CSV table of C-alpha atoms and ligand atoms in Angstrom, one decimal:
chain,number,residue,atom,x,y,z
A,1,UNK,CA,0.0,0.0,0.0
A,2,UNK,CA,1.1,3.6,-0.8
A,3,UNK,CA,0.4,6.7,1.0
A,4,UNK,CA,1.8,10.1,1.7
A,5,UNK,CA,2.6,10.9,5.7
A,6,UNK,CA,5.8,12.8,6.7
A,7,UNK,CA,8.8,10.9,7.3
A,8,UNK,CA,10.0,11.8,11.2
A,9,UNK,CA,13.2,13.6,11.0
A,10,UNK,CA,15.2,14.9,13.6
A,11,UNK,CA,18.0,17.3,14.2
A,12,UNK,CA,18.9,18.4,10.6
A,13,UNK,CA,22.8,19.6,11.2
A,14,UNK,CA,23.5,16.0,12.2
A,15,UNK,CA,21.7,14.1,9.7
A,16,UNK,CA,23.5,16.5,7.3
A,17,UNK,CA,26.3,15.3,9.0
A,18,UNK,CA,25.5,11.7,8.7
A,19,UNK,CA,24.7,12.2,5.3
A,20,UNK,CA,28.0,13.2,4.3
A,21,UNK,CA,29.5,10.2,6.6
A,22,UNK,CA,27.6,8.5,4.1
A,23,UNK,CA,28.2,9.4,1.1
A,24,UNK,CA,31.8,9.8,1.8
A,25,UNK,CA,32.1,6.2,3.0
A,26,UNK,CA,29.5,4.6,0.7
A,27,UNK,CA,29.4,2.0,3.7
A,28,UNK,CA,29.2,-1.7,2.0
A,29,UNK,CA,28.8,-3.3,5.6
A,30,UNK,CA,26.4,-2.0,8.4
A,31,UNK,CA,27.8,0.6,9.7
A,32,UNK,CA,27.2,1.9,13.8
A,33,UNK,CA,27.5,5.7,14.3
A,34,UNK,CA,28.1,6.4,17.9
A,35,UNK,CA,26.9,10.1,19.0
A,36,UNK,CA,29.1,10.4,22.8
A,37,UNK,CA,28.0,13.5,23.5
A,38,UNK,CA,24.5,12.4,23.6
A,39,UNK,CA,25.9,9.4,25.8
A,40,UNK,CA,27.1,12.0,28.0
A,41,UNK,CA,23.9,14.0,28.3
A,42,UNK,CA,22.2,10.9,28.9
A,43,UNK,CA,24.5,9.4,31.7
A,44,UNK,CA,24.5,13.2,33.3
A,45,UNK,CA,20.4,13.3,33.2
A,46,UNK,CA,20.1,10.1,35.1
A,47,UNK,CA,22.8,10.9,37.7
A,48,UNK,CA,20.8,14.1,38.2
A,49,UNK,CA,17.5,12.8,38.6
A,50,UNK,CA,17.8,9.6,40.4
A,51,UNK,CA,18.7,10.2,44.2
A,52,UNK,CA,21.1,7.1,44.8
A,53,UNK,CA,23.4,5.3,42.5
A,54,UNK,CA,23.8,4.6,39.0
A,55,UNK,CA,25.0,1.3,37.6
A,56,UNK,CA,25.3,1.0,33.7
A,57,UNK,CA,24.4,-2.4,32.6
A,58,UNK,CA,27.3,-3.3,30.3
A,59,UNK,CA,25.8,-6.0,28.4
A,60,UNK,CA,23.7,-3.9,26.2
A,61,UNK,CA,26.4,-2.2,24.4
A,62,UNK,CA,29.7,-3.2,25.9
A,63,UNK,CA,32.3,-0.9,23.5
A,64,UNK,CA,35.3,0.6,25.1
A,65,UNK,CA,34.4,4.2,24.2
A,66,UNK,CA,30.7,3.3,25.8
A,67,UNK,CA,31.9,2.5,29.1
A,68,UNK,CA,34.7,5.4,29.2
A,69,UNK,CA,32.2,8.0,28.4
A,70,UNK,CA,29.7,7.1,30.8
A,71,UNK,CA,32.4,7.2,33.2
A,72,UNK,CA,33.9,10.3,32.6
A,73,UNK,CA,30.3,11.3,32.6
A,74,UNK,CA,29.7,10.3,36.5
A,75,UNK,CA,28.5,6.8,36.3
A,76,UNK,CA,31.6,4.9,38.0
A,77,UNK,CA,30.1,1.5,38.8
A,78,UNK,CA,29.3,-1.0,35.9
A,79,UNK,CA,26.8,-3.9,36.1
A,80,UNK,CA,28.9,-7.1,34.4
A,81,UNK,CA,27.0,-10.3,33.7
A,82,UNK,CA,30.3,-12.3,32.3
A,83,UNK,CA,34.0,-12.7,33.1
A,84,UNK,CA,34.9,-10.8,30.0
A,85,UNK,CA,32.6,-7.8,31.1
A,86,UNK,CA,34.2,-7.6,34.3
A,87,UNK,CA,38.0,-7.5,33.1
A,88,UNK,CA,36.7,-5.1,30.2
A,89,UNK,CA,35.4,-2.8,33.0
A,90,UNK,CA,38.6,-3.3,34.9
A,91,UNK,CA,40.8,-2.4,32.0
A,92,UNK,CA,39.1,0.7,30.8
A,93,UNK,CA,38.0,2.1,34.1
A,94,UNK,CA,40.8,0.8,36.7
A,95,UNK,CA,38.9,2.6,39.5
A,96,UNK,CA,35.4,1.2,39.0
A,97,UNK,CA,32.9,-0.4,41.3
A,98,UNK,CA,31.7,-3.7,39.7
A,99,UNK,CA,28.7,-5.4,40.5
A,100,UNK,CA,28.3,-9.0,38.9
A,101,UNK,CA,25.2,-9.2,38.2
A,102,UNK,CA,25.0,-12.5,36.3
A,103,UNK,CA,22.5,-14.9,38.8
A,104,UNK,CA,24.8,-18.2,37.5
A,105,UNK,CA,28.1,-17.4,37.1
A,106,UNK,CA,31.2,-20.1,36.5
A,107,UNK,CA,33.1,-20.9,39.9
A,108,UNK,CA,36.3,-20.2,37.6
A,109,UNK,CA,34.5,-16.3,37.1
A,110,UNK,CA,33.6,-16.0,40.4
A,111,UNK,CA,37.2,-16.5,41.4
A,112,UNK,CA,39.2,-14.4,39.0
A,113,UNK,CA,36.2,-11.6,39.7
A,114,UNK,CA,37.3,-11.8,43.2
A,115,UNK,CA,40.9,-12.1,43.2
A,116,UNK,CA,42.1,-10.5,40.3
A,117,UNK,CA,39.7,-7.7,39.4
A,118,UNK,CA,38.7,-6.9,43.3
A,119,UNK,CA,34.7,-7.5,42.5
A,120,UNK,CA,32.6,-8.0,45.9
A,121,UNK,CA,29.7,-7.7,45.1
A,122,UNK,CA,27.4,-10.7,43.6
A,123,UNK,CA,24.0,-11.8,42.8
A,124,UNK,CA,22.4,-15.1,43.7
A,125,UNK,CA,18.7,-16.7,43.3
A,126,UNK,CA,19.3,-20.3,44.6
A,127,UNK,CA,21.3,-21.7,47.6
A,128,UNK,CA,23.4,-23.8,45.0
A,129,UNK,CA,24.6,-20.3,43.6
A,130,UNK,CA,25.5,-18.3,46.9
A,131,UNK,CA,27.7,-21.8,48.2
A,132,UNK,CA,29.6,-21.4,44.8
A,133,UNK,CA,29.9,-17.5,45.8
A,134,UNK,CA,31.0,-18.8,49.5
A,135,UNK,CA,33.6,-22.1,48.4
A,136,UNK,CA,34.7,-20.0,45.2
A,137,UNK,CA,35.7,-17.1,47.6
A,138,UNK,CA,37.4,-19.1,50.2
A,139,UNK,CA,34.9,-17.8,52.7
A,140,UNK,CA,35.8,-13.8,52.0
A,141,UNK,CA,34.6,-11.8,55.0
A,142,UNK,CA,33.7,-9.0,52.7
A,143,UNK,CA,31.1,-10.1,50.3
A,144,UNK,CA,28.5,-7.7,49.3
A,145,UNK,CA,25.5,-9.7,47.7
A,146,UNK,CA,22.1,-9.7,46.6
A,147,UNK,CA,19.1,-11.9,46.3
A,148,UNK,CA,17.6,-11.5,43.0
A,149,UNK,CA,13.6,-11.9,43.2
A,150,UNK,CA,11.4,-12.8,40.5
A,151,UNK,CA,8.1,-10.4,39.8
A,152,UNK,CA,5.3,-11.5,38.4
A,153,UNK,CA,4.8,-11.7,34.6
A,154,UNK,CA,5.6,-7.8,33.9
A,155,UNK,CA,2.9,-7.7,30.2
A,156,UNK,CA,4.1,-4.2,29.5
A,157,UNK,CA,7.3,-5.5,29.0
A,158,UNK,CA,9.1,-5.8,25.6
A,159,UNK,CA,11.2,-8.8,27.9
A,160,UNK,CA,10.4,-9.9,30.7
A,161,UNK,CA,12.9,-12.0,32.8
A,162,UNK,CA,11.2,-13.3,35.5
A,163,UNK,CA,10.9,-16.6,33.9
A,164,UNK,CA,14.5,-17.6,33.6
A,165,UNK,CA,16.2,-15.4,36.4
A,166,UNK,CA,14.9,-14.7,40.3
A,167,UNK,CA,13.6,-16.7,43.4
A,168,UNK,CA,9.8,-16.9,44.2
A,169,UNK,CA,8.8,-14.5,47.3
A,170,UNK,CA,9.3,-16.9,49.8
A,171,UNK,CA,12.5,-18.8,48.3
A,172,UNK,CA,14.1,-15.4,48.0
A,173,UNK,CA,13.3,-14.4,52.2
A,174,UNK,CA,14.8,-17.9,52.9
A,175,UNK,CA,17.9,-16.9,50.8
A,176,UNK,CA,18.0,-13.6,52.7
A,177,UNK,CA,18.4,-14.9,56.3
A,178,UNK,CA,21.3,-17.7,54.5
A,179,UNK,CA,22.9,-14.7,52.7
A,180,UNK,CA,23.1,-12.2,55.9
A,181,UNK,CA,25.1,-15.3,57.7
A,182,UNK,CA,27.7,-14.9,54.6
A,183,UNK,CA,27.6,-11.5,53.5
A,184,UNK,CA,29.1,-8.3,55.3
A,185,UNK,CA,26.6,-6.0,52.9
A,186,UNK,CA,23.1,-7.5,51.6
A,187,UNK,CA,20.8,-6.6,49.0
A,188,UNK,CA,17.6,-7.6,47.3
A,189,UNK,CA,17.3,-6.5,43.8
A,190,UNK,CA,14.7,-7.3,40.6
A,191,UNK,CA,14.9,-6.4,36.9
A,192,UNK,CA,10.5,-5.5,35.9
A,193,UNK,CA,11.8,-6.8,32.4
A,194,UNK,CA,13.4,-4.4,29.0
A,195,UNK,CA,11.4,-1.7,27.8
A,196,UNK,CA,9.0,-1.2,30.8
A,197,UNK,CA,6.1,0.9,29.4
A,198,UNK,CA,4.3,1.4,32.7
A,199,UNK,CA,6.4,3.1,36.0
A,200,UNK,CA,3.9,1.2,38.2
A,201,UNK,CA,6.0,-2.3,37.7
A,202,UNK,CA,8.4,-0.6,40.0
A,203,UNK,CA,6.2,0.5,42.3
A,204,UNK,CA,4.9,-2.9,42.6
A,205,UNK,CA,8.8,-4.4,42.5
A,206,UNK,CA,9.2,-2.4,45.6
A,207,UNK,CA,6.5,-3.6,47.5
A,208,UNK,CA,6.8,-7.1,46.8
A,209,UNK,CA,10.8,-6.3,48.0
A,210,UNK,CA,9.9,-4.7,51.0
A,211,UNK,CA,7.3,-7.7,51.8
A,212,UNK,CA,10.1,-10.0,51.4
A,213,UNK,CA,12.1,-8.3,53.3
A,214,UNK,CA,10.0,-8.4,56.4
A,215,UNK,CA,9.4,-11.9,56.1
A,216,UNK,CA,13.1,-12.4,56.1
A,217,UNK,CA,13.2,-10.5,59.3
A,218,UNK,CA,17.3,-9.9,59.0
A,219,UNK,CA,18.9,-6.7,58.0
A,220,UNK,CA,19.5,-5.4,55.0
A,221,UNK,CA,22.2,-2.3,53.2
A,222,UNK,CA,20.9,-2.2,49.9
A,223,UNK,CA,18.0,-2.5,47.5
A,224,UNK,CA,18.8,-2.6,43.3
A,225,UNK,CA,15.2,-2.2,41.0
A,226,UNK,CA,17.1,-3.2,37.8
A,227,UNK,CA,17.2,-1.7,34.3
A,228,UNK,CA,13.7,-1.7,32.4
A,229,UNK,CA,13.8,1.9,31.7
A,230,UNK,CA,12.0,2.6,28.2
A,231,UNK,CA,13.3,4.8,25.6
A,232,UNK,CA,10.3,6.5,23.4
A,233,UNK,CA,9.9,4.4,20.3
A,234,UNK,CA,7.8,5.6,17.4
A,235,UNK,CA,4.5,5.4,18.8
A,236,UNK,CA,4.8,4.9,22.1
A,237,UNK,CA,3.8,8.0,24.2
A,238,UNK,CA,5.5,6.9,27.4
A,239,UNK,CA,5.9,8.8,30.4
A,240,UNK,CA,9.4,10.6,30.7
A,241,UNK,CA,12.0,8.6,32.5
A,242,UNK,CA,11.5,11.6,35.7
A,243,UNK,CA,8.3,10.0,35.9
A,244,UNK,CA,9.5,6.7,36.5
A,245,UNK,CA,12.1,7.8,38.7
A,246,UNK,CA,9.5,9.6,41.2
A,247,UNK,CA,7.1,6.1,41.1
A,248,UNK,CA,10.7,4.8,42.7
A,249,UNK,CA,11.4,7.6,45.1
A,250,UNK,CA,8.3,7.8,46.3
A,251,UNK,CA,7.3,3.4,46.1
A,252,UNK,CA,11.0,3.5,48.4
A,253,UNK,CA,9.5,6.0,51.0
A,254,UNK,CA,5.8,4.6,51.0
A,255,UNK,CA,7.2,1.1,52.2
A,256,UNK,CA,9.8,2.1,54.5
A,257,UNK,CA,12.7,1.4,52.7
A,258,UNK,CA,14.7,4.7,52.5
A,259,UNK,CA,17.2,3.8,54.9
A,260,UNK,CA,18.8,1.2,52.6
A,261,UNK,CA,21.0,2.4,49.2
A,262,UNK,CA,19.6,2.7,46.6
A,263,UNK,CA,20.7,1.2,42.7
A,264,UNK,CA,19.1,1.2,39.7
A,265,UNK,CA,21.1,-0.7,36.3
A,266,UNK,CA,20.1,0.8,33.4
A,267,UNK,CA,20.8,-0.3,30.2
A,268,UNK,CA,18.4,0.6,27.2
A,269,UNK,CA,17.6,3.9,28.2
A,270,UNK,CA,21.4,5.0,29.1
A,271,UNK,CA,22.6,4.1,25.3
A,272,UNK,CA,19.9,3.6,22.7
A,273,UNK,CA,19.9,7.1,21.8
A,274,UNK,CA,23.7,7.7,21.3
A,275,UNK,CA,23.2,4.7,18.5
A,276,UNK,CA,22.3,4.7,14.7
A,277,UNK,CA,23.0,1.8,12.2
A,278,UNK,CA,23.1,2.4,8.5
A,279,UNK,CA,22.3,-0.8,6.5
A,280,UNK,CA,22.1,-1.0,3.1
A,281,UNK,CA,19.5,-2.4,0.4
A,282,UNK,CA,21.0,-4.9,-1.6
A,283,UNK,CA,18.0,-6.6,-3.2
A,284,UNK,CA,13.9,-5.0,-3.2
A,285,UNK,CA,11.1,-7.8,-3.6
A,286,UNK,CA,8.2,-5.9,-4.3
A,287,UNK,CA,7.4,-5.0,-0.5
A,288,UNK,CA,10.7,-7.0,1.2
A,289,UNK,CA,13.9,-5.2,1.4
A,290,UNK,CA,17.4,-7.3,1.3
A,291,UNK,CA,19.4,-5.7,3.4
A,292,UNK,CA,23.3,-6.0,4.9
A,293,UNK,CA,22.1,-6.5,7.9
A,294,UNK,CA,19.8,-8.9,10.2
A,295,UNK,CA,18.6,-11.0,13.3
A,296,UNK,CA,21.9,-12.2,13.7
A,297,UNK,CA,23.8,-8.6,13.6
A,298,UNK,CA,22.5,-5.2,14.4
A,299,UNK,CA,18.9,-5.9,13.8
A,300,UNK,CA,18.1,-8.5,16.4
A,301,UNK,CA,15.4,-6.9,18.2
A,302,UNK,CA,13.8,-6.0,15.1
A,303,UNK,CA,12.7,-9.6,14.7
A,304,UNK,CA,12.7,-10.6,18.4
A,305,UNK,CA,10.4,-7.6,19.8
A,306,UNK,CA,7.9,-7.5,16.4
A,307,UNK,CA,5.0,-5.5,16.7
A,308,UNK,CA,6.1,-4.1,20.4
A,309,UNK,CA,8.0,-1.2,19.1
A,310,UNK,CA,9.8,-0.2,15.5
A,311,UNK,CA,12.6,2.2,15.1
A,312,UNK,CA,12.5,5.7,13.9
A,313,UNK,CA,14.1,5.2,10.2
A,314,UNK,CA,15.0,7.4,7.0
A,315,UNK,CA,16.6,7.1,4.0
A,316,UNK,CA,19.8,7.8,3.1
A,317,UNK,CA,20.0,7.8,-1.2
A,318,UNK,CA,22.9,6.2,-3.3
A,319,UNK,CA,25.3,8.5,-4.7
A,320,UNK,CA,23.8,11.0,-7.2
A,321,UNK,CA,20.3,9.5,-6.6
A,322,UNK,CA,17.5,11.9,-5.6
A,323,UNK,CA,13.8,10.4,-4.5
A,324,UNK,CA,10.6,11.0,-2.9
A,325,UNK,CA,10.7,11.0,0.4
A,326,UNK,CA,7.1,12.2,0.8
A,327,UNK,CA,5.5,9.1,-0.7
A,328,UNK,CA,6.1,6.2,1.7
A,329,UNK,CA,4.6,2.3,1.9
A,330,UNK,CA,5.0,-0.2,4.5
A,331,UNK,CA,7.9,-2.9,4.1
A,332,UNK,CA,9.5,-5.9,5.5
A,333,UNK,CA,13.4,-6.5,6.1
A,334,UNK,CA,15.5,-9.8,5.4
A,335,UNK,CA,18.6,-10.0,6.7
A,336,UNK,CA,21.4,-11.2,4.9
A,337,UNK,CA,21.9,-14.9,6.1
A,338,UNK,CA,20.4,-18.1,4.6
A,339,UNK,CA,18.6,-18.6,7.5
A,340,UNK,CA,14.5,-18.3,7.3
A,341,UNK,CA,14.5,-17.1,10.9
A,342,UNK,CA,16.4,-14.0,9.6
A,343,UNK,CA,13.2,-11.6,8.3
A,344,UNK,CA,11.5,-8.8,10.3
A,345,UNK,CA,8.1,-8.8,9.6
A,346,UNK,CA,7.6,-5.1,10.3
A,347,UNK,CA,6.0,-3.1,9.0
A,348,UNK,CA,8.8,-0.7,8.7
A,349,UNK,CA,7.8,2.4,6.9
A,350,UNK,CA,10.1,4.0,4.0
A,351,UNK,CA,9.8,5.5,0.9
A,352,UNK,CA,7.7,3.9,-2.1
A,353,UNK,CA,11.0,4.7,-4.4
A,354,UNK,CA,13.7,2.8,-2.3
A,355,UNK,CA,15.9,0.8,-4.2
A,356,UNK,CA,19.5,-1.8,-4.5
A,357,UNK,CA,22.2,0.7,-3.1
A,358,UNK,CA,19.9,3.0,-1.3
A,359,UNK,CA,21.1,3.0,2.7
A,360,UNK,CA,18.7,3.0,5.6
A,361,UNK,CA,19.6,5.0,8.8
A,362,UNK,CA,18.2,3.2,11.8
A,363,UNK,CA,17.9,5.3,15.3
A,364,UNK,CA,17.6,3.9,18.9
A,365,UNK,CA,19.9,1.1,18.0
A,366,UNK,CA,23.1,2.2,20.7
A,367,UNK,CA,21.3,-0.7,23.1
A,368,UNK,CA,21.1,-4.3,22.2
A,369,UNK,CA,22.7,-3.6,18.6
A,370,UNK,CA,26.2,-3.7,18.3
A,371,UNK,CA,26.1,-5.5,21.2
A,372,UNK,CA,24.2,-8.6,19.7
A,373,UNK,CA,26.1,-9.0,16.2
A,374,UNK,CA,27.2,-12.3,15.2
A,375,UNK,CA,29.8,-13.7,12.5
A,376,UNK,CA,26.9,-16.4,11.2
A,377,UNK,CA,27.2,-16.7,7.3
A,378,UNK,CA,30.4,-14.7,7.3
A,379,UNK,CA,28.0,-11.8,7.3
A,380,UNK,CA,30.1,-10.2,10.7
A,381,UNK,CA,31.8,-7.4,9.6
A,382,UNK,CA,31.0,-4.1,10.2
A,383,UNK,CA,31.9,-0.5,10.9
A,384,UNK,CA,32.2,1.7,13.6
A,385,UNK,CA,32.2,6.2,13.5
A,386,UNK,CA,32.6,8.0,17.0
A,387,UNK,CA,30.7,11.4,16.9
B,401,LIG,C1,20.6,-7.9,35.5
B,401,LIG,C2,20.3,-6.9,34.5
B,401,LIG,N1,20.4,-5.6,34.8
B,401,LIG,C3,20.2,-4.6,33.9
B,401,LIG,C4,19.8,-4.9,32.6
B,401,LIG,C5,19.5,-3.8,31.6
B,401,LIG,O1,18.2,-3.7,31.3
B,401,LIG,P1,17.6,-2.6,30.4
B,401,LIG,O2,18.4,-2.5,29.1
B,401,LIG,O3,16.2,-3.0,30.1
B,401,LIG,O4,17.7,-1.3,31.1
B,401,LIG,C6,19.6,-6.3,32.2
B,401,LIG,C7,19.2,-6.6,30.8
B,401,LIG,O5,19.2,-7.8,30.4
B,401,LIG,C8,19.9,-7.3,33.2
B,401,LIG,O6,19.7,-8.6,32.8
């Protein structure tokens, strides 16, 4: 189907910029623009707003420049869910605070993270896991951990974890009490699930927390609510992230738990913005674009969170090639593999005109993009430009 609705478009001077990134590099693999000084707006505007500390959860884009801006930008301690996370931090930020936030780690991670890279802090949601922590440690009398606790299914969720990761209510006060008898700092933390369109899961995060807590009737330091934080898709009209930030100030007061310190890991909404890919067309089947770029690269969530959000795109012509951009229809991607699992359904919206050789700039993609790539098919290269 055709029709005529503006394209979005954003700050001209930098998509004249990207433009002539473009053209001067006529990109033949995807190609990942990194924009640091929005990073470090970003990383400054959740300092400012949220009133105790900031983790950054590496995972969802894990790049050397990534983790050195955000901490030259304020945000000192780093979430790390693998070994290789941890000595990354280590290298690039000697002085950081690490938390490891991974709820089943190796017994060779959790030694090196303790003895080599001076990590204390660990997360646990089974008894098995906090004896690995204990053995693994040689009984260290300064452990700083946390019970991870599972929420119920969170629906406005693009992911929700609780499934695979945390301990039931009354599993996770059991694991409290065992914890405290180990543990010279203890926390209880919870992640309401990526991409949480509704501030309320926290609220409710919290309470079910502070319920467990009392149950578990020892003494706690430290309470974590996770990452979750949305960014503002294209159609989505979410609240602002100040807005989530008071449901957690205020969800901490209303059940007594200001005394403890407070953390919150975000992830998504710390980097998506500082992130654009620029993909290429390589073949157009009537409404299904070929593109450089997939499920298995820079385009994951694309396929994995279909029909829960879409990206903001535009189009970026071939060399010499001028189109209408007013004229647009609905379209769905292929990436590049041989695999049939590699298609995004969409619809993505772009001009009726596109065509082999015309490049697609993708926004949002700093989170979960670069991050997920994968060498499948030989299809792993890529490029990188620091803003
Ligand atoms: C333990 C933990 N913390 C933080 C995050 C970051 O979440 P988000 O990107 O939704 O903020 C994740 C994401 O998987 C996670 O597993």
């Amino acid at each position: 189907m055709v029709h005529s609705v503006p394209l979005l478009s954003e700050n001209k001077t930098l998509e004249k910029r990207i433009d002539d990134i473009v053209s001067q590099l006529t990109p033949a693999v995807p190609l990942h623009i990194l924009n640091l000084q929005k990073l470090t707006e970003k990383s400054k505007e959740f300092k400012r707003l949220f009133r105790g500390t900031v983790m950054y959860a590496v995972k969802c884009n894990p790049s050397k420049e990534v983790i050195k801006t955000i901490a030259k930008a304020g945000i000192k301690t780093f979430d790390a869910a693998s070994i290789e996370e941890v000595r990354n931090v280590r290298k690039w930020v000697p002085t950081a605070k690490i938390h490891f936030m991974h709820t089943v780690k190796s017994r060779e991670a959790i030694r090196e993270a303790y003895f080599e890279h001076g990590v204390r802090v660990f997360v646990l949601d089974t008894a098995d896991e906090l004896r690995k922590i204990v053995h693994e440690t040689n009984l260290a009398p300064d452990l700083d951990l946390y019970v991870r606790l599972a929420l119920p299914k969170n629906k406005d969720a693009s992911a929700d974890f609780s499934a695979k990761f945390g301990a039931s209510p009354e599993q996770a006060s059991f694991l409290l009490r065992e914890a405290r008898l180990v543990s010279s700092r203890l926390g209880i933390m919870f992640h309401p699930g990526s991409q949480s369109k509704n501030a309320d899961v926290f609220r409710k995060g919290i309470a079910v927390a502070a319920e467990v807590i009392k149950k578990a009737g020892v003494k706690l330091e430290s309470i974590d609510v996770g990452g979750g934080f949305p960014i503002q898709y294209p159609q989505q009209n979410l609240a602002p992230l100040s807005d989530y930030i008071t449901t957690i100030h205020k969800a901490i007061d209303d059940y007594g738990l200001s005394g403890l310190d407070l953390y919150c890991e975000p992830g998504r909404a710390l980097v998506a913005e500082a992130g654009k890919l620029i993909v290429r067309v390589e073949l157009r089947k009537n409404d299904a674009l070929y593109l450089n770029d997939g499920v298995y690269g820079g385009l994951v969530e694309a396929a994995k969170y279909q029909g829960a959000f879409t990206y903001p795109m535009r189009v970026i012509r071939k060399q010499n090639h001028e189109g209408d951009n007013d004229t647009i229809m609905s379209y769905r991607f292929c990436g590049p593999t041989c695999d049939s699992v590699d298609m995004m359904p969409g619809p993505f919206f772009l001009p009726a005109d596109i065509a082999e050789g015309d490049w697609i700039e993708v926004s949002l993609t700093g989170a979960y993009s670069f991050s997920c790539r994968t060498n499948f098919n030989g299809f792993g290269k890529y490029q990188t430009i620091i803003l």
